[in-house]
Short mmCIF file of C-alpha atoms in Angstrom, two decimals:
data_model
loop_
_atom_site.label_atom_id
_atom_site.label_comp_id
_atom_site.label_asym_id
_atom_site.label_seq_id
_atom_site.Cartn_x
_atom_site.Cartn_y
_atom_site.Cartn_z
CA MET A 1 -41.17 -6.37 -31.64
CA SER A 2 -43.18 -9.00 -29.86
CA ASN A 3 -42.16 -11.66 -32.41
CA THR A 4 -38.48 -10.77 -31.92
CA THR A 5 -38.80 -11.05 -28.15
CA ASP A 6 -40.59 -14.41 -28.41
CA ALA A 7 -37.90 -15.79 -30.74
CA ALA A 8 -35.13 -14.64 -28.41
CA GLY A 9 -36.90 -16.26 -25.48
CA GLU A 10 -37.23 -19.55 -27.36
CA ARG A 11 -33.53 -19.55 -28.25
CA SER A 12 -32.59 -18.83 -24.64
CA GLU A 13 -34.79 -21.68 -23.45
CA GLU A 14 -33.25 -24.03 -26.02
CA ARG A 15 -29.76 -23.10 -24.81
CA ARG A 16 -30.73 -23.77 -21.19
CA GLY A 17 -32.30 -27.06 -22.20
CA ALA A 18 -29.20 -28.13 -24.14
CA ALA A 19 -26.93 -27.18 -21.24
CA GLY A 20 -29.12 -29.14 -18.84
CA SER A 21 -29.04 -32.20 -21.10
CA VAL A 22 -25.25 -32.10 -21.33
CA GLN A 23 -25.01 -31.76 -17.55
CA SER A 24 -27.33 -34.73 -17.07
CA VAL A 25 -25.26 -36.88 -19.42
CA ASP A 26 -22.07 -35.83 -17.63
CA ARG A 27 -23.56 -36.77 -14.26
CA ALA A 28 -24.80 -40.12 -15.58
CA VAL A 29 -21.32 -40.96 -16.88
CA SER A 30 -19.85 -39.89 -13.54
CA VAL A 31 -22.20 -42.30 -11.75
CA LEU A 32 -20.99 -45.17 -13.94
CA GLU A 33 -17.37 -44.21 -13.23
CA ILE A 34 -18.05 -44.09 -9.48
CA LEU A 35 -19.57 -47.58 -9.53
CA ALA A 36 -16.73 -48.91 -11.69
CA ARG A 37 -14.25 -47.61 -9.11
CA THR A 38 -16.10 -48.56 -5.93
CA SER A 39 -17.93 -51.73 -7.09
CA GLU A 40 -21.09 -50.54 -5.30
CA ALA A 41 -22.47 -47.39 -3.70
CA GLY A 42 -25.67 -46.00 -2.21
CA VAL A 43 -27.64 -42.92 -3.23
CA THR A 44 -26.14 -40.85 -0.40
CA GLU A 45 -22.55 -41.72 -1.38
CA ILE A 46 -23.22 -40.98 -5.04
CA SER A 47 -25.00 -37.68 -4.35
CA GLU A 48 -22.13 -36.52 -2.11
CA GLU A 49 -19.50 -37.38 -4.71
CA LEU A 50 -21.47 -35.70 -7.49
CA GLY A 51 -22.27 -32.71 -5.29
CA VAL A 52 -26.01 -32.93 -5.98
CA HIS A 53 -29.18 -33.48 -3.94
CA LYS A 54 -30.14 -37.08 -3.21
CA SER A 55 -33.29 -36.73 -5.30
CA THR A 56 -31.16 -35.80 -8.34
CA ALA A 57 -28.87 -38.76 -7.81
CA PHE A 58 -31.89 -41.02 -7.40
CA ARG A 59 -33.39 -39.83 -10.72
CA ILE A 60 -30.11 -40.45 -12.55
CA LEU A 61 -29.83 -43.94 -11.05
CA GLY A 62 -33.44 -44.63 -12.01
CA VAL A 63 -32.76 -43.86 -15.67
CA LEU A 64 -29.57 -45.95 -15.67
CA GLU A 65 -31.40 -48.82 -13.98
CA THR A 66 -34.18 -48.68 -16.57
CA ARG A 67 -31.57 -49.04 -19.32
CA GLY A 68 -29.88 -51.95 -17.54
CA LEU A 69 -26.66 -50.03 -16.93
CA VAL A 70 -26.95 -50.26 -13.14
CA GLU A 71 -28.72 -52.67 -10.82
CA GLN A 72 -29.74 -52.37 -7.19
CA GLU A 73 -29.35 -54.80 -4.33
CA LYS A 74 -32.76 -54.24 -2.79
CA GLU A 75 -31.93 -55.36 0.76
CA ARG A 76 -29.04 -52.93 1.25
CA GLY A 77 -30.04 -50.30 -1.28
CA LYS A 78 -26.63 -50.40 -2.93
CA TYR A 79 -26.22 -49.89 -6.67
CA PHE A 80 -23.69 -51.69 -8.90
CA LEU A 81 -22.94 -51.84 -12.62
CA GLY A 82 -25.48 -53.85 -14.59
CA ALA A 83 -25.31 -56.28 -17.48
CA GLY A 84 -25.96 -53.45 -19.92
CA VAL A 85 -22.45 -52.15 -19.31
CA LEU A 86 -21.03 -55.55 -20.25
CA ARG A 87 -22.99 -55.52 -23.51
CA LEU A 88 -21.59 -52.10 -24.36
CA ALA A 89 -18.08 -53.16 -23.37
CA GLY A 90 -18.35 -56.30 -25.45
CA ALA A 91 -19.32 -54.27 -28.50
CA ALA A 92 -16.49 -51.81 -27.88
CA ALA A 93 -13.99 -54.63 -27.37
CA ILE A 94 -14.33 -55.55 -31.04
CA ARG A 95 -12.79 -52.19 -31.88
CA LEU A 96 -10.37 -51.99 -28.99
CA ASP A 97 -7.59 -54.01 -30.54
CA ILE A 98 -4.49 -54.07 -28.38
CA SER A 99 -2.28 -53.89 -31.47
CA GLN A 100 -3.96 -50.75 -32.74
CA GLU A 101 -4.30 -49.09 -29.36
CA GLY A 102 -0.77 -50.08 -28.39
CA GLN A 103 1.05 -48.40 -31.27
CA PRO A 104 1.36 -44.88 -29.83
CA VAL A 105 1.98 -46.19 -26.30
CA CYS A 106 4.73 -48.56 -27.45
CA ARG A 107 6.31 -45.78 -29.51
CA ALA A 108 6.22 -43.36 -26.57
CA LEU A 109 7.80 -45.93 -24.24
CA ALA A 110 10.63 -46.51 -26.72
CA ASP A 111 11.18 -42.76 -26.99
CA ASP A 112 11.14 -42.30 -23.21
CA THR A 113 13.62 -45.09 -22.52
CA GLY A 114 15.74 -45.04 -25.66
CA GLU A 115 15.43 -48.84 -25.74
CA THR A 116 13.31 -51.38 -27.58
CA ALA A 117 9.69 -51.47 -26.41
CA ASN A 118 7.53 -54.54 -26.93
CA ILE A 119 3.94 -55.63 -26.39
CA ALA A 120 3.41 -59.35 -25.80
CA VAL A 121 0.35 -61.55 -25.35
CA LEU A 122 -0.10 -65.10 -24.14
CA ASP A 123 0.07 -67.80 -26.81
CA GLY A 124 -0.48 -71.19 -25.21
CA ASP A 125 2.53 -71.78 -22.98
CA ALA A 126 4.61 -68.92 -24.38
CA ALA A 127 4.55 -65.17 -24.88
CA VAL A 128 4.39 -63.83 -28.43
CA ASN A 129 5.52 -60.32 -29.28
CA ILE A 130 2.92 -58.54 -31.40
CA MET A 131 4.44 -55.06 -31.49
CA GLN A 132 7.86 -53.48 -31.30
CA ALA A 133 9.25 -49.95 -31.37
CA ARG A 134 12.89 -48.96 -31.22
CA GLY A 135 14.29 -46.10 -29.18
CA ALA A 136 17.19 -43.85 -30.13
CA ALA A 137 19.77 -46.07 -28.42
CA ALA A 138 18.46 -49.32 -29.93
CA VAL A 139 20.27 -49.07 -33.25
CA THR A 140 21.17 -52.77 -33.32
CA ALA A 141 18.11 -54.02 -31.46
CA TYR A 142 16.81 -57.54 -31.83
CA ASN A 143 13.68 -58.05 -33.91
CA TRP A 144 11.22 -59.66 -31.50
CA LEU A 145 8.11 -59.27 -33.66
CA GLY A 146 6.22 -62.54 -33.96
CA ARG A 147 8.73 -64.38 -31.82
CA ARG A 148 7.42 -66.77 -29.17
CA THR A 149 9.43 -66.52 -25.96
CA PRO A 150 9.37 -68.69 -22.81
CA LEU A 151 7.24 -67.44 -19.95
CA HIS A 152 9.73 -68.20 -17.19
CA ALA A 153 12.77 -66.54 -18.79
CA THR A 154 11.38 -63.18 -19.95
CA ALA A 155 9.94 -60.15 -18.18
CA SER A 156 6.76 -60.14 -20.30
CA GLY A 157 6.38 -63.88 -19.83
CA LYS A 158 6.62 -63.58 -16.05
CA VAL A 159 3.96 -60.86 -16.05
CA LEU A 160 1.59 -63.03 -18.09
CA LEU A 161 2.37 -66.12 -16.01
CA ALA A 162 1.91 -64.26 -12.72
CA HIS A 163 -1.66 -63.33 -13.61
CA LEU A 164 -2.88 -66.68 -14.88
CA PRO A 165 -5.50 -68.60 -12.87
CA ARG A 166 -3.79 -70.37 -9.97
CA GLU A 167 -4.12 -73.93 -11.30
CA ARG A 168 -2.72 -73.12 -14.72
CA ARG A 169 0.05 -70.97 -13.26
CA GLU A 170 1.09 -73.78 -10.93
CA SER A 171 1.00 -76.33 -13.73
CA LEU A 172 3.31 -74.25 -15.93
CA ALA A 173 5.66 -73.32 -13.08
CA ALA A 174 5.99 -76.89 -11.77
CA ARG A 175 6.97 -78.56 -15.03
CA LYS A 176 10.57 -79.01 -16.21
CA LEU A 177 11.81 -75.55 -17.15
CA PRO A 178 14.46 -75.31 -19.88
CA ARG A 179 17.69 -73.47 -19.07
CA PHE A 180 18.88 -70.86 -21.57
CA THR A 181 21.70 -69.26 -19.58
CA GLY A 182 23.27 -69.66 -16.18
CA HIS A 183 20.79 -67.05 -14.89
CA THR A 184 17.60 -68.79 -16.04
CA LEU A 185 15.19 -69.67 -13.23
CA THR A 186 14.59 -73.40 -13.45
CA ALA A 187 13.62 -74.13 -9.82
CA PRO A 188 9.83 -73.87 -9.35
CA ALA A 189 10.21 -72.31 -5.90
CA ALA A 190 12.44 -69.51 -7.19
CA LEU A 191 10.10 -68.85 -10.09
CA ARG A 192 7.05 -68.78 -7.81
CA ALA A 193 8.78 -66.18 -5.62
CA GLN A 194 9.36 -63.92 -8.63
CA LEU A 195 5.78 -64.40 -9.84
CA THR A 196 4.47 -63.40 -6.42
CA ALA A 197 6.70 -60.32 -6.49
CA ALA A 198 5.53 -59.47 -10.03
CA ALA A 199 1.87 -59.61 -8.95
CA GLU A 200 2.54 -57.46 -5.87
CA ASP A 201 4.92 -54.94 -7.46
CA GLY A 202 3.07 -54.52 -10.74
CA PHE A 203 6.07 -55.38 -12.92
CA ALA A 204 8.64 -58.10 -13.61
CA CYS A 205 12.30 -58.10 -14.59
CA SER A 206 14.60 -60.52 -16.33
CA ALA A 207 18.37 -60.21 -16.19
CA GLU A 208 20.25 -62.29 -18.76
CA GLU A 209 17.80 -65.15 -18.26
CA LEU A 210 16.98 -65.71 -21.95
CA GLU A 211 20.20 -64.48 -23.52
CA ILE A 212 23.49 -63.37 -22.02
CA GLY A 213 23.76 -59.59 -22.17
CA LEU A 214 20.00 -59.00 -22.48
CA ASN A 215 17.85 -57.45 -19.71
CA ALA A 216 14.18 -56.46 -19.69
CA VAL A 217 11.30 -55.12 -17.61
CA ALA A 218 7.54 -55.40 -18.26
CA ALA A 219 4.18 -54.52 -16.72
CA PRO A 220 0.66 -55.92 -17.18
CA VAL A 221 -1.94 -54.50 -19.58
CA ARG A 222 -5.52 -54.91 -18.37
CA ALA A 223 -8.91 -55.03 -20.09
CA TYR A 224 -12.06 -53.23 -18.94
CA ASP A 225 -12.77 -55.99 -16.38
CA GLY A 226 -9.27 -55.99 -14.89
CA ALA A 227 -8.14 -59.17 -16.62
CA VAL A 228 -4.51 -59.11 -17.79
CA ILE A 229 -4.52 -59.34 -21.58
CA GLY A 230 -0.91 -58.52 -22.36
CA ALA A 231 2.38 -57.08 -21.17
CA ILE A 232 4.31 -54.01 -22.29
CA GLY A 233 7.97 -53.48 -21.50
CA VAL A 234 11.43 -52.61 -22.67
CA SER A 235 14.50 -54.72 -23.37
CA GLY A 236 18.08 -53.89 -24.17
CA PRO A 237 21.72 -54.75 -23.61
CA ALA A 238 22.75 -55.28 -20.00
CA TYR A 239 25.49 -52.65 -20.21
CA ARG A 240 22.82 -49.98 -20.87
CA MET A 241 20.00 -51.59 -18.92
CA ALA A 242 22.07 -52.40 -15.84
CA ARG A 243 20.34 -53.82 -12.76
CA ALA A 244 20.59 -50.43 -11.05
CA ARG A 245 18.56 -48.86 -13.88
CA LEU A 246 15.81 -51.48 -13.94
CA PRO A 247 13.62 -49.81 -11.24
CA GLU A 248 13.58 -46.57 -13.25
CA LEU A 249 12.66 -48.43 -16.44
CA ALA A 250 10.05 -50.45 -14.56
CA ARG A 251 8.37 -47.21 -13.45
CA LEU A 252 8.13 -46.10 -17.09
CA ALA A 253 6.81 -49.51 -18.14
CA VAL A 254 4.14 -49.37 -15.41
CA GLY A 255 3.09 -45.93 -16.64
CA ALA A 256 2.86 -47.17 -20.22
CA ALA A 257 0.86 -50.20 -19.10
CA ALA A 258 -1.59 -47.96 -17.24
CA GLU A 259 -2.05 -45.80 -20.34
CA LEU A 260 -2.61 -48.79 -22.63
CA SER A 261 -4.98 -50.35 -20.08
CA ARG A 262 -6.97 -47.11 -20.06
CA ARG A 263 -7.17 -47.26 -23.85
CA MET A 264 -8.45 -50.82 -23.56
CA GLY A 265 -11.27 -49.69 -21.28
CA HIS A 266 -9.80 -50.34 -17.83
CA PRO A 267 -10.97 -47.62 -15.40
CA GLY A 268 -7.66 -47.64 -13.51
#
């Protein structure tokens, strides 16, 4: 009888220990997420957000600091993400391929809009489409896969251009811009205005700027550090994707971009 009781007690203790370990891991991950969102925070702020005593928060931060996942600014007592997080992110980035991660997101965007969804990345001074999915309405859609398109005349290109470092963006916007249709933006001032709007609004549009009868919207895809690494959007004939419908499609593109960014490690 005594042996049975002892065994039951040991199992109960093991269960409590396992539950405590899981809770500790969950809290440690929450701390990292808090610092990713706020850039820096003190023990009091972290304990309040976790709903734990300051001593508990301090112990968690101590373990994370020992492993190099957080660092502390001694003068102000604030904690921030450490170099260890970058090492982990760098290792994960090898596996987080935008093409692979983008497949279900691109497919879902095509299904939601009924149009052709594309993912594009920067390739020198152009955008190259690395993925495409066709919606129900896009029976005769263009094949954009592998095609390099001009930055100033496409929605994806404008998104990528808008988030380049200032000097490179200015260099590309100030050069002679080829005209493809009567709607193509070739004046640097007009293009700069749209790039500013794209950065502020979180999306860009193009209306018959590359080809007559073709409209598009796109939004930026971000990596774990916030850098824009691509653009996801939809394109289709102007009679279906009329200007009045572009804001609705832009909202869907922004949602898809947020989902793909999350898959690429961006905390949002």
